Tab-separated table of C-alpha atoms and ligand atoms in Angstrom:
chain	number	residue	atom	x	y	z
X	1	MET	CA	24.971	-6.398	82.246
X	2	ASP	CA	28.746	-6.125	82.579
X	3	ASN	CA	29.652	-8.603	85.175
X	4	THR	CA	30.759	-11.675	83.271
X	5	ALA	CA	30.223	-14.064	86.130
X	6	SER	CA	26.639	-13.044	86.660
X	7	MET	CA	25.966	-13.005	82.790
X	8	ARG	CA	27.155	-16.515	82.636
X	9	GLN	CA	24.861	-17.546	85.430
X	10	LEU	CA	21.939	-15.857	83.816
X	11	VAL	CA	22.567	-17.505	80.505
X	12	HIS	CA	22.669	-20.956	82.255
X	13	ARG	CA	19.448	-20.113	84.115
X	14	VAL	CA	17.617	-19.011	80.903
X	15	VAL	CA	18.831	-22.058	79.017
X	16	ASP	CA	17.537	-24.380	81.827
X	17	GLU	CA	14.283	-22.474	82.022
X	18	THR	CA	13.526	-22.497	78.222
X	19	PRO	CA	11.365	-25.430	77.110
X	20	VAL	CA	12.820	-27.567	74.410
X	21	LEU	CA	11.091	-28.734	71.245
X	22	ASP	CA	13.087	-31.851	70.638
X	23	MET	CA	13.076	-32.169	66.789
X	24	HIS	CA	14.328	-35.735	66.387
X	25	THR	CA	13.771	-38.674	68.846
X	26	HIS	CA	12.820	-42.410	68.602
X	27	ILE	CA	10.368	-42.284	71.526
X	28	TYR	CA	6.671	-42.784	71.152
X	29	ALA	CA	3.528	-41.562	72.788
X	30	PRO	CA	2.041	-43.935	75.338
X	31	ALA	CA	-0.677	-44.821	72.872
X	32	PHE	CA	1.877	-46.784	70.844
X	33	GLY	CA	2.106	-49.306	73.682
X	34	SER	CA	5.273	-51.260	73.931
X	35	LEU	CA	6.973	-49.069	71.275
X	36	LEU	CA	7.546	-46.544	74.068
X	37	LEU	CA	10.711	-47.673	75.925
X	38	TRP	CA	11.248	-46.491	79.424
X	39	GLY	CA	12.694	-47.663	82.785
X	40	VAL	CA	16.227	-48.500	84.015
X	41	ASP	CA	16.687	-51.849	82.181
X	42	GLU	CA	15.893	-50.081	78.826
X	43	LEU	CA	18.200	-47.250	79.844
X	44	ILE	CA	21.110	-49.603	80.607
X	45	THR	CA	20.653	-51.696	77.537
X	46	TYR	CA	20.640	-48.662	75.244
X	47	HIS	CA	22.510	-49.684	71.991
X	48	TYR	CA	25.324	-47.217	72.804
X	49	LEU	CA	26.049	-49.209	75.945
X	50	VAL	CA	25.759	-52.542	74.100
X	51	ALA	CA	28.535	-51.537	71.803
X	52	GLU	CA	30.609	-50.404	74.830
X	53	VAL	CA	30.144	-53.628	76.804
X	54	PHE	CA	31.359	-55.755	73.946
X	55	ARG	CA	34.666	-53.871	74.158
X	56	VAL	CA	35.429	-54.866	77.689
X	57	ALA	CA	33.356	-58.125	78.079
X	58	PRO	CA	32.896	-59.815	74.759
X	59	MET	CA	30.740	-62.987	74.450
X	60	PRO	CA	29.178	-64.676	71.501
X	61	TYR	CA	26.540	-62.118	70.127
X	62	GLU	CA	23.776	-64.839	70.026
X	63	ARG	CA	24.390	-65.572	73.721
X	64	PHE	CA	23.969	-61.856	74.620
X	65	TRP	CA	20.781	-61.497	72.463
X	66	ALA	CA	19.347	-64.717	73.946
X	67	MET	CA	19.458	-63.168	77.475
X	68	SER	CA	16.393	-61.399	78.888
X	69	LYS	CA	16.416	-57.616	79.000
X	70	ARG	CA	17.067	-57.688	82.730
X	71	GLU	CA	19.967	-60.111	82.364
X	72	GLN	CA	21.469	-57.985	79.643
X	73	ALA	CA	21.131	-54.911	81.885
X	74	ASP	CA	22.762	-56.869	84.848
X	75	TYR	CA	25.686	-57.783	82.519
X	76	ILE	CA	26.161	-54.235	81.316
X	77	TRP	CA	25.832	-52.837	84.878
X	78	LYS	CA	28.479	-55.215	86.145
X	79	HIS	CA	31.048	-54.632	83.405
X	80	LEU	CA	30.605	-50.931	82.666
X	81	PHE	CA	29.508	-49.558	86.107
X	82	VAL	CA	30.730	-51.870	88.716
X	83	GLU	CA	34.053	-53.300	87.451
X	84	ARG	CA	35.291	-50.012	85.956
X	85	SER	CA	34.272	-46.330	86.337
X	86	PRO	CA	31.345	-45.292	84.065
X	87	VAL	CA	33.176	-42.429	82.393
X	88	SER	CA	31.766	-42.703	78.866
X	89	GLU	CA	29.055	-40.237	77.853
X	90	ALA	CA	26.446	-42.977	77.547
X	91	CYS	CA	27.321	-44.406	80.954
X	92	ARG	CA	27.358	-40.982	82.518
X	93	GLY	CA	23.966	-40.388	81.035
X	94	VAL	CA	22.384	-43.250	83.008
X	95	LEU	CA	23.736	-41.838	86.210
X	96	THR	CA	22.516	-38.319	85.322
X	97	VAL	CA	19.018	-39.832	84.872
X	98	LEU	CA	18.939	-41.732	88.160
X	99	HIS	CA	20.382	-38.725	89.987
X	100	ALA	CA	17.741	-36.332	88.528
X	101	LEU	CA	15.005	-38.813	89.561
X	102	GLY	CA	16.194	-38.499	93.134
X	103	LEU	CA	17.815	-41.963	93.375
X	104	ASP	CA	21.095	-42.141	95.272
X	105	THR	CA	23.860	-43.365	92.678
X	106	GLY	CA	26.373	-43.715	95.502
X	107	PRO	CA	25.545	-47.331	96.562
X	108	ARG	CA	25.568	-48.523	92.964
X	109	ASP	CA	22.306	-50.187	93.711
X	110	LEU	CA	20.469	-51.412	90.617
X	111	ALA	CA	17.706	-52.978	92.644
X	112	ALA	CA	16.774	-49.695	94.188
X	113	ALA	CA	16.365	-48.122	90.699
X	114	ARG	CA	14.294	-51.068	89.532
X	115	LYS	CA	12.048	-50.557	92.617
X	116	TYR	CA	11.614	-46.893	91.748
X	117	PHE	CA	10.436	-47.692	88.193
X	118	ALA	CA	8.163	-50.616	89.388
X	119	SER	CA	6.272	-48.093	91.574
X	120	THR	CA	5.271	-45.726	88.802
X	121	THR	CA	3.189	-45.936	85.674
X	122	VAL	CA	4.117	-44.924	82.171
X	123	GLU	CA	1.668	-42.087	82.071
X	124	LYS	CA	3.027	-40.562	85.281
X	125	PHE	CA	6.524	-41.140	84.111
X	126	VAL	CA	5.962	-39.304	80.875
X	127	ASP	CA	4.852	-36.238	82.887
X	128	THR	CA	7.951	-36.713	85.237
X	129	VAL	CA	10.333	-36.856	82.342
X	130	PHE	CA	8.903	-34.001	80.365
X	131	THR	CA	8.865	-31.724	83.500
X	132	THR	CA	12.392	-32.837	84.581
X	133	ALA	CA	13.910	-32.434	81.179
X	134	ASN	CA	11.936	-29.243	80.569
X	135	VAL	CA	10.890	-30.568	77.173
X	136	LYS	CA	7.568	-29.251	75.784
X	137	SER	CA	7.329	-31.628	72.932
X	138	VAL	CA	9.211	-34.226	70.853
X	139	VAL	CA	9.134	-35.315	67.360
X	140	MET	CA	8.946	-39.045	66.941
X	141	THR	CA	10.386	-41.186	64.131
X	142	ASN	CA	7.447	-42.758	62.369
X	143	ASP	CA	7.972	-45.455	59.815
X	144	PRO	CA	4.934	-46.701	57.768
X	145	PHE	CA	6.913	-49.780	56.844
X	146	ASP	CA	7.252	-50.828	60.445
X	147	ASP	CA	4.870	-53.710	61.115
X	148	GLN	CA	4.647	-52.937	64.843
X	149	GLU	CA	4.027	-49.270	64.283
X	150	ARG	CA	1.730	-49.220	61.212
X	151	PRO	CA	-1.342	-50.729	62.992
X	152	ALA	CA	-1.302	-47.959	65.631
X	153	TRP	CA	-1.736	-45.364	62.799
X	154	LEU	CA	-4.291	-47.380	60.833
X	155	ASN	CA	-6.343	-47.953	64.014
X	156	GLY	CA	-6.297	-44.169	64.773
X	157	HIS	CA	-4.360	-43.939	68.047
X	158	THR	CA	-5.396	-41.172	70.483
X	159	CYS	CA	-2.925	-38.395	70.163
X	160	ASP	CA	-0.925	-36.645	72.917
X	161	GLN	CA	0.004	-33.216	71.702
X	162	ARG	CA	3.484	-33.515	73.219
X	163	PHE	CA	4.420	-36.227	70.703
X	164	GLN	CA	4.527	-34.975	67.038
X	165	ALA	CA	5.068	-37.134	64.053
X	166	ALA	CA	7.837	-37.306	61.414
X	167	LEU	CA	7.301	-39.483	58.373
X	168	ARG	CA	10.466	-41.596	58.023
X	169	ILE	CA	11.009	-43.197	54.617
X	170	ASP	CA	14.284	-45.046	54.704
X	171	PRO	CA	12.705	-48.331	53.548
X	172	LEU	CA	11.275	-46.492	50.476
X	173	LEU	CA	14.337	-44.693	49.486
X	174	ASN	CA	17.110	-47.012	50.601
X	175	GLY	CA	15.429	-50.279	49.734
X	176	TRP	CA	13.184	-49.690	46.713
X	177	GLU	CA	13.289	-53.354	45.546
X	178	GLN	CA	12.061	-54.674	48.870
X	179	ALA	CA	9.511	-51.780	49.104
X	180	VAL	CA	7.799	-52.610	45.814
X	181	PRO	CA	6.016	-55.800	47.088
X	182	ARG	CA	4.924	-54.121	50.231
X	183	LEU	CA	3.479	-51.143	48.509
X	184	ARG	CA	1.570	-53.550	46.179
X	185	GLU	CA	0.275	-55.429	49.169
X	186	TRP	CA	-1.125	-52.100	50.504
X	187	GLY	CA	-2.883	-51.293	47.292
X	188	TYR	CA	-0.291	-49.119	45.578
X	189	GLU	CA	0.053	-50.691	42.110
X	190	VAL	CA	3.775	-50.102	41.452
X	191	THR	CA	5.780	-52.240	39.010
X	192	GLY	CA	9.197	-51.246	40.227
X	193	GLU	CA	10.164	-49.526	37.035
X	194	LEU	CA	9.619	-46.098	38.420
X	195	ARG	CA	7.953	-44.712	35.323
X	196	GLU	CA	4.974	-42.295	35.471
X	197	ARG	CA	2.552	-44.829	36.994
X	198	ASP	CA	4.935	-45.795	39.851
X	199	VAL	CA	5.680	-42.143	40.488
X	200	GLU	CA	1.994	-41.477	40.802
X	201	GLN	CA	1.420	-44.392	43.172
X	202	VAL	CA	4.402	-43.456	45.422
X	203	ARG	CA	3.074	-39.966	45.555
X	204	ARG	CA	-0.264	-41.289	46.621
X	205	PHE	CA	1.330	-43.360	49.265
X	206	LEU	CA	3.210	-40.445	50.639
X	207	ARG	CA	0.161	-38.182	50.615
X	208	ASP	CA	-1.856	-40.864	52.343
X	209	TRP	CA	0.744	-41.071	55.122
X	210	VAL	CA	1.145	-37.249	55.359
X	211	ALA	CA	-2.698	-37.008	55.856
X	212	ARG	CA	-2.581	-39.817	58.454
X	213	MET	CA	0.399	-38.620	60.473
X	214	ARG	CA	0.403	-34.911	59.894
X	215	PRO	CA	4.164	-35.033	60.191
X	216	ARG	CA	6.375	-32.052	60.911
X	217	TYR	CA	8.724	-33.265	58.135
X	218	MET	CA	9.599	-36.266	55.969
X	219	ALA	CA	12.971	-37.879	56.776
X	220	VAL	CA	15.618	-40.198	55.590
X	221	SER	CA	19.047	-41.442	56.820
X	222	LEU	CA	21.668	-41.837	54.142
X	223	PRO	CA	25.079	-43.502	53.702
X	224	PRO	CA	28.197	-41.458	53.040
X	225	SER	CA	28.074	-42.709	49.503
X	226	PHE	CA	24.805	-40.846	48.805
X	227	ARG	CA	25.027	-38.752	45.647
X	228	PHE	CA	22.577	-36.287	44.183
X	229	PRO	CA	21.686	-35.956	41.344
X	230	GLU	CA	21.897	-39.744	40.940
X	231	ASP	CA	20.415	-42.053	38.266
X	232	SER	CA	19.016	-44.600	40.830
X	233	PRO	CA	15.637	-45.391	42.306
X	234	ARG	CA	16.598	-43.265	45.273
X	235	GLY	CA	17.529	-40.324	43.081
X	236	ARG	CA	14.401	-40.590	41.094
X	237	LEU	CA	12.141	-41.086	44.113
X	238	ILE	CA	13.535	-37.976	45.790
X	239	GLU	CA	13.105	-35.863	42.692
X	240	ASN	CA	9.828	-37.068	41.412
X	241	CYS	CA	8.003	-38.135	44.612
X	242	VAL	CA	9.475	-36.654	47.824
X	243	MET	CA	10.123	-33.101	46.570
X	244	PRO	CA	6.665	-32.442	45.073
X	245	VAL	CA	4.769	-34.065	48.005
X	246	ALA	CA	6.854	-32.172	50.460
X	247	ARG	CA	6.137	-28.936	48.605
X	248	GLU	CA	2.409	-29.657	48.451
X	249	ALA	CA	2.269	-30.452	52.212
X	250	ASN	CA	4.505	-27.475	52.949
X	251	ILE	CA	6.844	-29.591	55.131
X	252	PRO	CA	10.658	-29.929	54.998
X	253	PHE	CA	12.654	-32.928	54.070
X	254	ALA	CA	15.156	-33.987	56.686
X	255	LEU	CA	18.443	-35.641	55.565
X	256	MET	CA	20.617	-37.415	58.080
X	257	ILE	CA	23.754	-38.096	56.140
X	258	GLY	CA	26.752	-40.328	56.948
X	259	VAL	CA	25.645	-43.507	58.568
X	260	ARG	CA	27.174	-46.837	57.404
X	261	ARG	CA	24.541	-49.437	58.370
X	262	ASN	CA	25.518	-52.810	59.759
X	263	VAL	CA	29.274	-52.467	59.970
X	264	ASN	CA	29.180	-55.393	62.532
X	265	PRO	CA	25.777	-57.060	62.204
X	266	GLY	CA	26.228	-59.071	65.408
X	267	LEU	CA	25.728	-55.938	67.436
X	268	GLN	CA	22.237	-55.492	65.911
X	269	LEU	CA	20.957	-51.970	66.682
X	270	ALA	CA	24.443	-51.069	67.682
X	271	ALA	CA	25.897	-52.320	64.417
X	272	ASP	CA	26.109	-48.953	62.572
X	273	GLY	CA	29.250	-46.831	61.803
X	274	VAL	CA	30.150	-43.486	60.305
X	275	GLY	CA	31.667	-42.161	57.107
X	276	THR	CA	32.397	-38.807	55.745
X	277	ALA	CA	29.934	-37.760	53.121
X	278	ASP	CA	30.033	-35.527	50.087
X	279	ILE	CA	28.691	-31.993	50.985
X	280	THR	CA	28.003	-31.211	47.351
X	281	VAL	CA	24.805	-33.359	47.682
X	282	VAL	CA	23.414	-30.825	50.016
X	283	ASP	CA	24.321	-27.887	47.776
X	284	ALA	CA	22.775	-29.771	44.774
X	285	LEU	CA	19.487	-30.506	46.580
X	286	CYS	CA	19.020	-26.916	47.934
X	287	ARG	CA	19.873	-25.431	44.512
X	288	ALA	CA	17.784	-27.782	42.503
X	289	PHE	CA	14.651	-27.405	44.766
X	290	PRO	CA	14.570	-23.784	46.019
X	291	ASP	CA	10.850	-24.096	46.867
X	292	ASN	CA	11.608	-27.047	49.210
X	293	ARG	CA	13.065	-26.817	52.668
X	294	PHE	CA	15.811	-29.085	53.974
X	295	LEU	CA	16.797	-30.007	57.528
X	296	VAL	CA	20.221	-31.475	57.538
X	297	THR	CA	22.492	-33.121	60.056
X	298	MET	CA	25.624	-35.113	59.226
X	299	LEU	CA	27.263	-37.735	61.251
X	300	SER	CA	30.931	-37.238	60.545
X	301	ARG	CA	32.804	-34.585	62.405
X	302	GLU	CA	34.766	-33.904	59.164
X	303	ASN	CA	31.558	-32.714	57.430
X	304	GLN	CA	30.523	-30.117	60.083
X	305	HIS	CA	32.490	-27.075	58.796
X	306	GLU	CA	31.387	-27.545	55.173
X	307	LEU	CA	27.759	-28.058	56.332
X	308	CYS	CA	27.916	-24.640	57.959
X	309	VAL	CA	29.257	-23.168	54.819
X	310	ALA	CA	26.448	-24.791	52.844
X	311	ALA	CA	23.899	-23.252	55.226
X	312	ARG	CA	25.454	-19.800	54.651
X	313	LYS	CA	24.672	-20.323	50.828
X	314	HIS	CA	21.110	-21.735	51.174
X	315	PRO	CA	18.409	-20.120	53.076
X	316	ASN	CA	16.262	-23.170	52.493
X	317	LEU	CA	18.689	-25.251	54.586
X	318	LEU	CA	18.419	-25.579	58.374
X	319	VAL	CA	21.421	-27.354	60.077
X	320	PHE	CA	20.336	-29.432	63.122
X	321	GLY	CA	21.684	-31.375	66.080
X	322	CYS	CA	24.890	-33.134	67.065
X	323	TRP	CA	23.976	-36.611	65.815
X	324	TRP	CA	24.709	-39.900	67.614
X	325	PHE	CA	28.543	-40.298	67.743
X	326	LEU	CA	28.733	-36.449	67.827
X	327	ASN	CA	26.365	-36.206	70.788
X	328	ASN	CA	29.373	-35.974	73.178
X	329	PRO	CA	30.525	-32.895	74.991
X	330	THR	CA	33.728	-32.382	73.010
X	331	PHE	CA	31.760	-32.244	69.742
X	332	ILE	CA	28.823	-30.409	71.003
X	333	ARG	CA	31.021	-27.638	72.304
X	334	ASP	CA	32.990	-27.456	69.048
X	335	MET	CA	29.996	-27.587	66.719
X	336	THR	CA	27.956	-25.130	68.671
X	337	SER	CA	30.740	-22.540	68.734
X	338	GLN	CA	31.408	-23.082	65.007
X	339	ARG	CA	27.744	-22.765	64.154
X	340	LEU	CA	27.251	-19.616	66.259
X	341	GLU	CA	30.329	-18.063	64.567
X	342	LEU	CA	29.409	-18.985	61.022
X	343	LEU	CA	25.572	-18.922	61.216
X	344	GLY	CA	24.711	-16.623	64.135
X	345	LEU	CA	21.576	-17.973	65.843
X	346	SER	CA	20.050	-19.491	62.617
X	347	PHE	CA	20.437	-23.296	63.415
X	348	VAL	CA	19.056	-25.871	65.729
X	349	PRO	CA	21.948	-26.761	68.080
X	350	GLN	CA	20.601	-30.064	69.336
X	351	HIS	CA	18.036	-32.960	69.197
X	352	SER	CA	18.264	-35.780	71.594
X	353	ASP	CA	17.792	-38.917	69.494
X	354	ALA	CA	16.338	-40.435	72.678
X	355	ARG	CA	15.264	-44.025	72.275
X	356	VAL	CA	14.299	-44.441	75.875
X	357	LEU	CA	11.974	-41.872	77.419
X	358	ASP	CA	14.270	-41.363	80.445
X	359	GLN	CA	17.074	-40.319	78.127
X	360	LEU	CA	15.399	-36.984	77.512
X	361	ILE	CA	16.608	-36.100	80.985
X	362	TYR	CA	20.319	-36.668	80.396
X	363	LYS	CA	20.605	-35.726	76.841
X	364	TRP	CA	19.101	-32.304	77.449
X	365	ALA	CA	20.826	-31.740	80.808
X	366	HIS	CA	24.273	-32.387	79.262
X	367	SER	CA	23.608	-30.334	76.120
X	368	ARG	CA	21.992	-27.398	77.842
X	369	THR	CA	25.178	-26.891	79.991
X	370	ILE	CA	27.417	-26.743	77.014
X	371	ILE	CA	25.043	-24.552	74.826
X	372	ALA	CA	24.730	-22.097	77.780
X	373	ASP	CA	28.518	-22.019	78.209
X	374	VAL	CA	29.278	-21.404	74.539
X	375	LEU	CA	26.550	-18.783	74.306
X	376	ALA	CA	27.839	-17.021	77.371
X	377	ASP	CA	31.255	-16.779	75.734
X	378	LYS	CA	29.692	-15.114	72.821
X	379	TYR	CA	27.763	-12.607	74.848
X	380	ALA	CA	30.907	-11.851	76.785
X	381	ASP	CA	32.650	-11.053	73.494
X	382	LEU	CA	29.798	-8.733	72.539
X	383	ALA	CA	29.997	-6.997	76.012
X	384	ARG	CA	33.628	-6.160	75.414
X	385	THR	CA	32.610	-3.971	72.456
X	386	GLY	CA	30.187	-2.107	74.696
X	387	TRP	CA	26.998	-3.845	73.390
X	388	LYS	CA	24.399	-4.190	76.121
X	389	ILE	CA	22.714	-7.582	76.297
X	390	THR	CA	19.426	-7.680	78.227
X	391	GLU	CA	17.738	-10.718	79.769
X	392	ALA	CA	14.980	-10.323	77.245
X	393	ASP	CA	17.607	-10.659	74.448
X	394	ILE	CA	18.890	-13.739	75.964
X	395	ARG	CA	15.388	-15.257	76.426
X	396	ARG	CA	14.570	-14.569	72.827
X	397	ASP	CA	17.886	-16.028	71.505
X	398	VAL	CA	17.611	-19.071	73.580
X	399	ALA	CA	14.002	-19.731	72.629
X	400	ASP	CA	15.031	-19.512	68.979
X	401	LEU	CA	17.692	-22.070	69.432
X	402	LEU	CA	15.780	-24.554	71.568
X	403	ALA	CA	12.412	-24.436	69.810
X	404	ASP	CA	11.436	-21.459	67.673
X	405	ASN	CA	13.955	-21.861	64.730
X	406	PHE	CA	12.520	-25.321	64.036
X	407	GLU	CA	8.968	-24.172	64.626
X	408	ARG	CA	9.336	-21.286	62.043
X	409	PHE	CA	11.193	-23.395	59.533
X	410	ALA	CA	8.905	-26.446	59.679
X	411	LYS	CA	5.694	-24.512	60.068
X	412	ARG	CA	2.697	-26.762	60.137
X	413	ALA	CA	1.670	-29.546	57.830
G	1	FIX	O1	18.788	-43.255	61.912
G	1	FIX	C1	18.632	-42.661	62.930
G	1	FIX	O2	17.656	-41.903	63.210
G	1	FIX	C2	19.609	-42.883	64.008
G	1	FIX	O3	19.657	-41.739	64.919
G	1	FIX	C3	19.349	-44.158	64.777
G	1	FIX	O4	19.041	-45.106	63.914
G	1	FIX	C4	20.380	-44.582	65.714
G	1	FIX	O5	20.296	-45.916	66.010
G	1	FIX	C5	20.474	-43.832	66.937
G	1	FIX	O6	19.740	-44.180	67.901
G	1	FIX	C6	21.332	-42.698	67.129
G	1	FIX	O7	21.336	-41.953	68.151
G	2	ZN	ZN1	17.763	-41.026	65.094
């Protein structure tokens, strides 16, 4: 295939046609009831947009949070969509979703969008979204410390194969002191001292939840100040509990590094910020635990190059996604090129982090376009050397990027 324009078209078509396995989201299967967020009011009140509305139309935080969801959506729509053009990535995302669902965004008519959602059911809408986004399955974020979520697991919810679990353990690793009484309440006899007995009890807790959830991986988000090795409860828990249980279960440990929680608490879910982390923690973990596998994403742009270099050193490290403040076209393009150049095809270019079901549509549509563009540039470079790329080559490479690299690395619990 030597015609650059038709090659580019083909790469875009293949990327669009290849189903995605979305390895990190915050959406839930319908069996989790109200935990599954969907619909236009949820879409518009996404925490990315909450942060943006306070920039242009601040009000006392308590007043905003006292409003109903619908009132919050009206407020955000007015200030971010009507009184100025919705050019930010998060605003654009709302419009991509409405447009893909066949709604006319031209009249700026929120009532029409609400009418559309009122006329469908969650079950139907899950099918619509998975088909429109061409996503075959998503990995949820499942926190056994979450009082709303725990009962769904304990009562044995019916499972929809498109929704896979991830055992998220932030409260255990980042808040050991608060975790101790909860573990005790659930029958894990920990004292808090993290000696042999506690270690055994925490392992039992993790094993029980691995058995219950059958997660694709265990996961934690970490501040930029995270260090490893570290003489702290978190350091000891990772070394003595998480690593052995992950090995036993044959699942990776996902680290999402670089979030500074609660920089401005008034913003609630939108309160978090970013900081540049220390890459040596990734090297140290991969080196200390060669029989464990690590999925790593970092939040700061400044960490991306050294994360690629770390992945070149450690086959037990799989770099993934353009996380949160990096899930913007500028960074996706830059990071995807950088990763292709340093790692070839051995990484996972994107996850959606969708919190609202509908967002799968825009997050994947926007990322797919850029991934396809960058990949087409690389194939064009190869073609200039005389290398012949076939459609089958492209289909294999794209399937690896969008699903199979994760699938092979994570295997099955
Ligand atoms: O910790 C995480 O998994 C983050 O992705 C979220 O907590 C964050 O709020 C988010 O939605 C980012 O996209
Ligand atoms: Zn997330």
